[in-house]
Each structure stands twice: as structure tokens, then as C-alpha cells.
Coordinates of C-alpha atoms in Angstrom, one line a residue:
M106 CA 81.6 88.8 103.6
V107 CA 83.2 87.0 100.3
S108 CA 83.7 89.6 97.8
L109 CA 81.9 88.7 93.7
Q110 CA 86.7 89.1 92.9
D111 CA 86.8 86.3 95.1
L112 CA 84.2 84.6 93.8
L113 CA 86.1 85.1 90.3
R114 CA 88.4 82.1 88.5
P115 CA 91.7 83.1 90.3
D116 CA 93.5 82.7 86.9
L117 CA 91.1 85.4 85.5
R118 CA 91.4 88.2 88.6
G119 CA 93.9 91.6 87.8
R120 CA 93.2 91.0 84.7
T121 CA 92.2 93.4 82.2
P122 CA 89.4 93.4 79.6
Y123 CA 89.6 93.5 75.7
G124 CA 88.5 97.9 74.8
A125 CA 88.9 99.8 72.2
P126 CA 88.2 103.7 72.8
Q127 CA 84.6 104.6 71.0
L128 CA 84.5 108.9 71.7
D129 CA 82.8 110.4 69.4
V130 CA 85.7 112.5 67.1
P131 CA 86.2 113.5 63.1
V132 CA 88.7 111.3 62.7
A133 CA 88.1 107.8 64.0
V134 CA 91.1 104.7 62.7
N135 CA 91.7 102.7 65.6
T136 CA 89.8 100.0 65.5
N137 CA 90.5 98.8 61.6
E138 CA 87.0 99.0 60.6
S139 CA 86.1 100.5 56.7
S140 CA 85.6 104.0 56.8
Y141 CA 83.2 103.0 53.5
P142 CA 79.0 102.6 54.2
V143 CA 78.0 99.8 53.3
P144 CA 77.0 100.7 48.8
P145 CA 72.8 101.2 48.8
E146 CA 72.4 97.9 46.2
V147 CA 73.4 95.8 48.5
V148 CA 71.3 97.5 51.3
E149 CA 68.3 96.4 49.5
T150 CA 69.5 93.3 49.1
I151 CA 69.9 92.5 52.7
L152 CA 66.1 94.0 53.8
R153 CA 64.9 91.7 50.8
R154 CA 67.0 89.1 53.0
V155 CA 65.3 89.2 56.4
G156 CA 62.3 90.9 55.2
E157 CA 62.5 87.1 54.0
V158 CA 63.0 85.2 57.0
A159 CA 61.9 87.7 59.8
P160 CA 58.1 86.4 59.8
T161 CA 59.6 83.3 61.3
L162 CA 61.9 84.4 63.7
N163 CA 59.2 82.2 65.5
R164 CA 61.3 79.8 64.7
Y165 CA 65.2 78.4 65.8
P166 CA 67.4 79.2 62.4
D167 CA 69.4 77.0 59.8
R168 CA 71.6 75.5 63.1
E169 CA 74.3 73.7 60.1
F170 CA 73.5 77.5 58.5
T171 CA 74.2 75.6 55.1
A172 CA 73.7 78.0 52.4
L173 CA 76.7 80.1 54.2
R174 CA 78.7 78.2 54.2
Q175 CA 77.8 76.9 50.1
A176 CA 78.5 80.0 50.0
L177 CA 81.1 81.0 51.8
A178 CA 82.9 77.6 50.3
A179 CA 82.1 79.5 47.1
Y180 CA 84.0 82.7 47.8
L181 CA 87.0 81.4 49.4
A182 CA 87.3 79.0 45.9
R183 CA 87.1 81.9 43.6
T184 CA 89.5 84.1 44.6
T185 CA 91.8 81.5 46.5
G186 CA 91.7 78.9 43.4
V187 CA 91.2 76.2 46.4
P188 CA 88.1 74.5 45.4
L189 CA 85.9 74.2 48.7
Q190 CA 83.2 71.9 50.4
T191 CA 80.6 72.7 52.3
D192 CA 81.9 70.5 54.7
R193 CA 85.4 72.4 55.2
L194 CA 83.5 75.6 56.2
W195 CA 83.0 76.8 59.9
A196 CA 81.2 80.7 60.8
G197 CA 80.6 82.3 64.2
N198 CA 80.0 85.6 65.3
G199 CA 83.2 86.7 64.7
S200 CA 86.1 85.7 64.4
N201 CA 87.1 85.6 67.4
E202 CA 84.1 83.2 68.5
V203 CA 85.4 80.7 65.8
L204 CA 88.8 81.0 68.3
L205 CA 86.8 80.4 70.8
H206 CA 85.6 78.0 69.2
I207 CA 88.8 76.4 68.4
V208 CA 90.4 77.0 72.2
Q209 CA 87.5 75.6 74.2
A210 CA 87.5 72.4 72.1
F211 CA 91.4 71.8 72.2
G212 CA 92.6 73.5 74.5
G213 CA 91.6 73.8 78.0
H214 CA 93.2 73.5 82.1
G215 CA 96.2 71.6 81.9
R216 CA 97.1 72.9 77.8
T217 CA 99.0 75.5 76.7
A218 CA 98.9 77.5 73.6
L219 CA 101.7 79.3 71.9
G220 CA 101.8 82.9 70.2
F221 CA 104.0 85.3 68.9
T222 CA 103.9 89.2 69.8
P223 CA 103.1 90.9 68.9
S224 CA 100.3 90.0 67.7
Y225 CA 96.9 90.4 67.9
S226 CA 95.7 91.3 71.7
M227 CA 92.3 88.5 71.5
H228 CA 94.2 85.7 70.9
P229 CA 96.0 85.0 74.5
I230 CA 92.7 86.2 76.2
I231 CA 90.6 83.8 74.0
A232 CA 93.1 81.5 75.5
A233 CA 92.9 82.8 79.1
T234 CA 88.6 82.4 78.9
A235 CA 89.2 79.0 78.3
G236 CA 92.0 78.2 80.7
T237 CA 94.9 77.9 78.7
A238 CA 98.4 78.8 79.3
W239 CA 99.0 81.0 77.6
V240 CA 103.0 80.6 76.2
D241 CA 103.9 84.9 74.2
G242 CA 106.6 83.8 71.7
L243 CA 108.8 85.9 70.0
R244 CA 108.9 86.9 66.6
D245 CA 112.3 87.2 66.2
S246 CA 115.6 88.0 68.7
D247 CA 115.8 91.2 67.3
P248 CA 112.3 93.6 69.1
T249 CA 112.1 95.6 66.7
V250 CA 112.4 92.8 63.9
F251 CA 108.6 92.1 63.1
D252 CA 108.5 89.5 60.4
I253 CA 108.8 85.8 62.9
D254 CA 112.0 83.6 62.4
A255 CA 111.6 80.2 60.9
E256 CA 113.8 78.7 63.3
L257 CA 113.0 80.5 66.2
A258 CA 109.1 79.5 65.8
V259 CA 110.0 75.9 65.1
R260 CA 112.1 76.2 68.3
Q261 CA 109.3 77.1 71.1
A262 CA 107.0 75.3 69.2
R263 CA 108.9 72.4 70.6
E264 CA 109.7 73.7 73.2
A265 CA 106.3 75.1 74.0
D266 CA 105.4 71.1 73.0
P267 CA 101.4 73.5 72.8
Q268 CA 97.9 72.7 72.0
V269 CA 97.0 75.7 70.1
V270 CA 99.5 77.4 67.7
F271 CA 98.6 81.3 66.7
L272 CA 99.8 82.9 63.4
C273 CA 98.8 85.7 62.2
S274 CA 99.1 86.6 58.5
P275 CA 98.7 89.5 57.3
N276 CA 99.5 90.4 61.2
N277 CA 97.6 92.6 63.3
P278 CA 99.1 95.3 64.1
T279 CA 102.0 94.9 62.6
G280 CA 100.9 94.4 59.0
T281 CA 103.3 91.9 58.5
A282 CA 102.1 89.0 55.6
L283 CA 103.7 85.8 57.3
D284 CA 105.6 83.7 54.3
L285 CA 103.9 80.3 54.2
E286 CA 107.4 78.5 54.7
V287 CA 107.2 79.2 58.9
V288 CA 103.3 77.8 58.3
R289 CA 104.6 74.9 56.8
A290 CA 107.5 74.5 59.2
V291 CA 105.6 75.2 63.2
Y292 CA 103.1 73.1 61.4
D293 CA 105.7 69.8 61.4
A294 CA 107.7 71.4 64.9
A295 CA 103.9 71.2 66.9
P296 CA 102.9 67.8 66.0
R297 CA 99.8 67.8 69.0
A298 CA 98.7 71.4 67.8
I299 CA 95.7 72.5 65.9
V300 CA 97.8 75.3 64.1
V301 CA 95.5 78.8 63.3
V302 CA 96.7 81.1 61.1
D303 CA 94.6 84.5 61.1
E304 CA 94.0 85.4 58.2
A305 CA 90.9 88.6 59.4
Y306 CA 92.7 91.2 56.8
A307 CA 93.7 88.7 53.8
E308 CA 91.7 90.6 50.9
F309 CA 94.1 93.6 51.6
A310 CA 97.3 91.6 51.2
R311 CA 99.8 92.6 48.2
P312 CA 99.8 91.0 44.8
G313 CA 101.6 87.6 44.7
T314 CA 101.0 86.9 48.6
P315 CA 99.2 83.2 48.9
S316 CA 97.2 82.3 51.5
A317 CA 97.0 79.6 53.7
I318 CA 94.3 78.2 52.6
T319 CA 96.6 76.6 49.4
L320 CA 98.4 74.7 52.3
L321 CA 94.8 72.8 53.8
E322 CA 95.5 69.6 51.8
G323 CA 96.6 67.0 53.9
R324 CA 97.3 69.1 57.3
D325 CA 94.0 67.6 59.4
R326 CA 95.5 70.1 62.0
L327 CA 95.5 73.2 60.4
V328 CA 92.6 76.2 60.8
V329 CA 92.7 79.1 58.9
T330 CA 90.1 81.8 60.1
R331 CA 88.7 84.9 58.2
T332 CA 86.0 88.2 58.6
M333 CA 83.6 89.8 56.5
S334 CA 84.7 93.0 59.1
K335 CA 87.0 94.0 57.7
A336 CA 87.4 93.6 53.5
F337 CA 84.0 93.0 52.9
A338 CA 82.9 96.3 55.7
C339 CA 81.2 94.7 58.2
A340 CA 82.1 95.0 61.4
G341 CA 78.4 95.6 62.4
L342 CA 77.0 92.3 61.5
R343 CA 79.9 90.0 63.1
L344 CA 80.6 87.9 61.1
G345 CA 84.2 85.5 61.2
Y346 CA 84.7 82.2 59.8
L347 CA 87.0 79.5 58.7
T348 CA 88.2 76.7 56.8
A349 CA 90.0 72.9 58.1
A350 CA 89.3 69.4 57.6
P351 CA 85.9 67.9 58.0
E352 CA 86.7 66.1 60.6
L353 CA 88.1 69.2 63.1
I354 CA 84.8 71.0 62.0
D355 CA 82.7 68.1 63.5
L356 CA 84.5 68.2 66.6
L357 CA 84.0 72.0 67.0
R358 CA 80.1 71.0 67.6
L359 CA 81.1 69.9 70.6
V360 CA 81.3 73.3 71.5
R361 CA 79.0 75.2 69.9
M362 CA 76.3 77.1 71.2
P363 CA 72.9 75.6 69.6
Y364 CA 71.8 77.9 66.8
H365 CA 74.5 80.6 67.5
L366 CA 74.0 81.9 64.2
S367 CA 70.2 84.1 64.4
S368 CA 68.5 83.8 61.3
V369 CA 69.7 87.9 60.6
T370 CA 73.2 87.3 60.7
Q371 CA 72.5 84.8 58.2
A372 CA 70.5 86.3 55.6
T373 CA 72.9 89.6 56.2
A374 CA 75.6 87.6 55.6
L375 CA 74.4 86.0 52.4
A376 CA 73.1 89.3 50.8
A377 CA 77.1 91.0 51.3
L378 CA 77.8 87.2 49.8
E379 CA 75.3 87.7 47.3
H380 CA 77.9 91.3 46.4
A381 CA 81.0 90.2 46.9
D382 CA 82.8 91.9 44.1
T383 CA 80.9 95.0 45.1
M384 CA 81.8 95.1 48.8
L385 CA 85.7 94.4 47.3
S386 CA 85.5 97.2 45.0
M387 CA 86.2 99.2 48.3
V388 CA 89.3 97.7 49.0
D389 CA 91.4 98.6 46.4
A390 CA 90.6 102.2 47.2
I391 CA 91.4 101.2 51.0
K392 CA 94.8 99.7 50.0
A393 CA 95.5 103.2 48.0
T394 CA 95.0 105.0 51.8
R395 CA 97.6 102.7 52.8
D396 CA 100.0 103.2 50.7
R397 CA 99.6 107.1 50.6
L398 CA 100.1 107.1 54.6
V399 CA 103.4 105.1 54.6
Q400 CA 104.5 107.6 52.2
G401 CA 102.8 110.2 54.2
T402 CA 104.2 109.7 57.0
T403 CA 107.7 108.5 55.4
D404 CA 108.3 111.9 54.6
L405 CA 107.5 113.3 57.9
G406 CA 110.9 111.2 59.1
L407 CA 108.8 108.3 60.8
Q408 CA 109.3 104.7 60.0
P409 CA 106.2 102.8 59.3
V410 CA 106.3 99.3 59.1
P411 CA 105.7 97.5 54.5
S412 CA 101.7 96.6 55.4
D413 CA 99.8 94.0 54.0
A414 CA 96.5 95.1 56.0
N415 CA 93.9 97.7 56.2
F416 CA 95.8 99.9 58.8
V417 CA 100.1 101.2 59.1
L418 CA 101.7 100.4 62.1
V419 CA 103.9 103.0 62.5
G420 CA 107.3 104.0 64.0
G421 CA 109.5 107.0 65.1
F422 CA 107.6 108.2 67.7
A423 CA 110.2 109.0 71.6
D424 CA 107.3 109.0 73.2
A425 CA 104.0 107.3 71.7
R426 CA 101.0 107.5 74.4
H427 CA 101.9 111.7 74.3
T428 CA 101.4 111.6 70.5
W429 CA 98.5 109.8 70.8
Q430 CA 96.8 111.6 72.3
A431 CA 98.2 115.0 70.8
L432 CA 96.3 113.5 67.9
L433 CA 93.5 113.1 69.6
E434 CA 93.1 116.9 71.2
R435 CA 93.8 117.7 66.8
G436 CA 90.1 115.7 66.6
V437 CA 92.5 112.0 65.5
L438 CA 91.9 108.9 67.4
V439 CA 94.6 106.3 66.4
R440 CA 95.1 102.9 68.1
D441 CA 97.6 102.8 70.4
V442 CA 99.2 99.3 70.4
G443 CA 101.3 98.8 73.7
I444 CA 104.5 98.8 70.8
P445 CA 107.0 101.1 72.4
H446 CA 107.2 104.5 69.9
H447 CA 104.9 102.9 67.2
L448 CA 101.0 103.9 67.1
R449 CA 98.6 101.9 64.1
I450 CA 96.5 104.3 62.2
T451 CA 93.9 102.6 60.1
A452 CA 94.0 103.3 56.3
G453 CA 89.7 105.2 55.2
T454 CA 88.8 107.4 53.3
P455 CA 91.4 109.1 51.5
D456 CA 90.4 112.9 53.1
E457 CA 90.6 110.7 56.7
A458 CA 93.9 109.9 55.8
E459 CA 95.5 113.9 55.0
A460 CA 93.7 114.4 57.8
V461 CA 95.6 112.0 60.0
L462 CA 98.9 113.1 58.4
A463 CA 98.2 117.0 58.4
A464 CA 97.4 116.3 62.7
L465 CA 100.7 114.4 62.5
R466 CA 102.4 117.2 60.4
D467 CA 101.5 119.1 63.6
V468 CA 102.1 117.5 66.4
L469 CA 105.9 116.9 64.9
D470 CA 106.5 121.1 64.4
T471 CA 105.0 121.4 67.7
T472 CA 106.6 119.2 69.5
G473 CA 109.9 119.8 67.8
K474 CA 112.5 116.5 66.7
D475 CA 112.0 115.4 70.7
A476 CA 108.8 114.0 68.9
R477 CA 110.7 111.5 66.7

């Protein structure tokens, strides 16, 4: 008898699917969602827009999602200062789908993707699903340094000669933003690669942090991806998007599924973008909570990594897994991202931040100095 495992593609056997615990706890700060609900006025607009398309659900949606692309282009132009035409925008069901489109189009068997660890854990998984070989690059020769060393990155890009390169700014799970000189250097060092800058957390960056969107002009292999899951508090919407050269976006049409963005998704995203200022007004509150977590964990004798995202990577734990479990027993769910001695904490509401700090203080007081 042939088992299902035998029938599975050999390169997928033994792999573990992506997943984060979804537990019913008082303080869930492990998945970088917004803790703030969608404001009532935005809900009203969503209901109105969805109501307008509901009678037409017997028909397929706009395959080119033209109105949504126009709204996304206008939003990015307003917030980055870079004029963008609609033909430079693409979207999918979460940023993971637009990343998958890139790998499906430019990766595949016999091709290579390069990323710099630690970074977003879905990048190698997306590469694997498209049969693309993954090269786990180093961010720095010192594994405790989370910034990307430009010279080391260039050396690795030249050695790997990849077809896709993943960069992440601000980086998940470290929260560190990327110097745009690194993007320029890696782009030039990998002339056969599509270079992807994943900016899922860009709206949370500290003042003066430039977007890689400012580098698009003249770089037809550069792609910048964004999401509405984080700053727009729309994780349940599943809307991710990217901007790139029109010629590159035209090639993504070769791999997208027909009518891949539903009428309801398009209507909901348009409603959220209509209230962009209202949605983004929550960002400053989240950044303040993030900074409170940085200060509070520092006061506890821990070592938080300076963050430009809506989370903080905190180091200094003797046993991160033990601390994760101890926090869970106190009703606080954080993320163990697999970096020794570190845990990642999403910046939620002020009350959630204080609950996290109180639980950490209790754990450290209970376990003593050996916890640090």
C-alpha cells in the first residue's frame, strides 16, 4: 500500500506547517495583530460598500480590482511622497499571496531564493511551496547582531546567485529597520534576482525611516510589499499588496488564480482606505505602547531590541521556552520565535502592556536571577 506521505512531494516531507497558537487567554500578544477594533464609522462604511456589491455576487469580481489599485496607489503616494500610477500596484489575499505570486513567477525548480535569518518565517515556506531552493543567509557574522551587514549580504548574494532575494524592513521578528544602502547594494550584487523588500510594518517605523518605495525608479527588479493587516487593523480582511515596475506586475498575471480578489474583499479594503487617517490614528498609540514595553522590559533587567514595528523582541531570558510557558500560565500569550533567550511581544493596548510587564515581573521574581 502506498501512503499519502509517499505521494507527497519529496521536498515537502517532514516539514512543519506555519502556525501560531490561537488560545483563549486574557492577553494575547503573539501574532502582531492590532488590539484595537475597527472604529464604528469605518464599520458603517464597510457595511455600506459590501451592501452595494452584495446583489452582484452572482457575477465574478473585477479581475483587475481597478478601483482598489487606484486607492492603494493614492495612499502610498500620499504617505511616501512617491507618485505611483495604478499599473505599479498589485494585491492579493494577504501579503503572503503576493509574495507567493512573486516566487511562482520567478522561482521554481532549479532556482534559488535568498533570505537573511532571523526574518519572517513564511519566506522560506513560500519558497518551498513553489519548489524553490532556499539559502539561509547571515545578517551579521555575530549571531547576536540583528542588523544586516551590507558587505556580508553582498558577498552572500554573489555566492548564491539567487533568482529571488527577500529583505524585510522593519524586520520580523527583530523589529529592526533596514538601511536603504543595504537594498541598493544587494540589488546591484544580485543582477538575476527579483529583490523583495517586505514592509509589512512600515507604518510603525520611527520618524525619518525611509521606505524602499523611494528606490523603485530605475530598478525594474525591485518589489516592495505591504499589508493592511497591521497598521490598518484589518488582519481579518486578508489584503496584501505590492508596488513594482508595470512590466513585472504584468508577469504576475501569469500565475494568479482567476478573480482571486473577491468583490467583498475589494469593497472592504476600499472602505478602510476611505478612512485611512482614522485607521492610522491608532498607529501612534501602538508605537507609544511599544516604547513602553521597551522601557519596561529594560527596567526589569531584560534586553529589548530597538523596534520600528508594532512588537518588541526581548532578550535576556535564560530559558525562553520556560518563560513563555510561565507567562501563559499567568494568562499572557507571547511568541517564542526560536531565537535563543528571546521572546517577541506584540504592542497592544496600554492595559495589555502593563499586564505583560506585571506577568514578566512576577515570573522573574518567582524564578530568581537564573531567569535572566
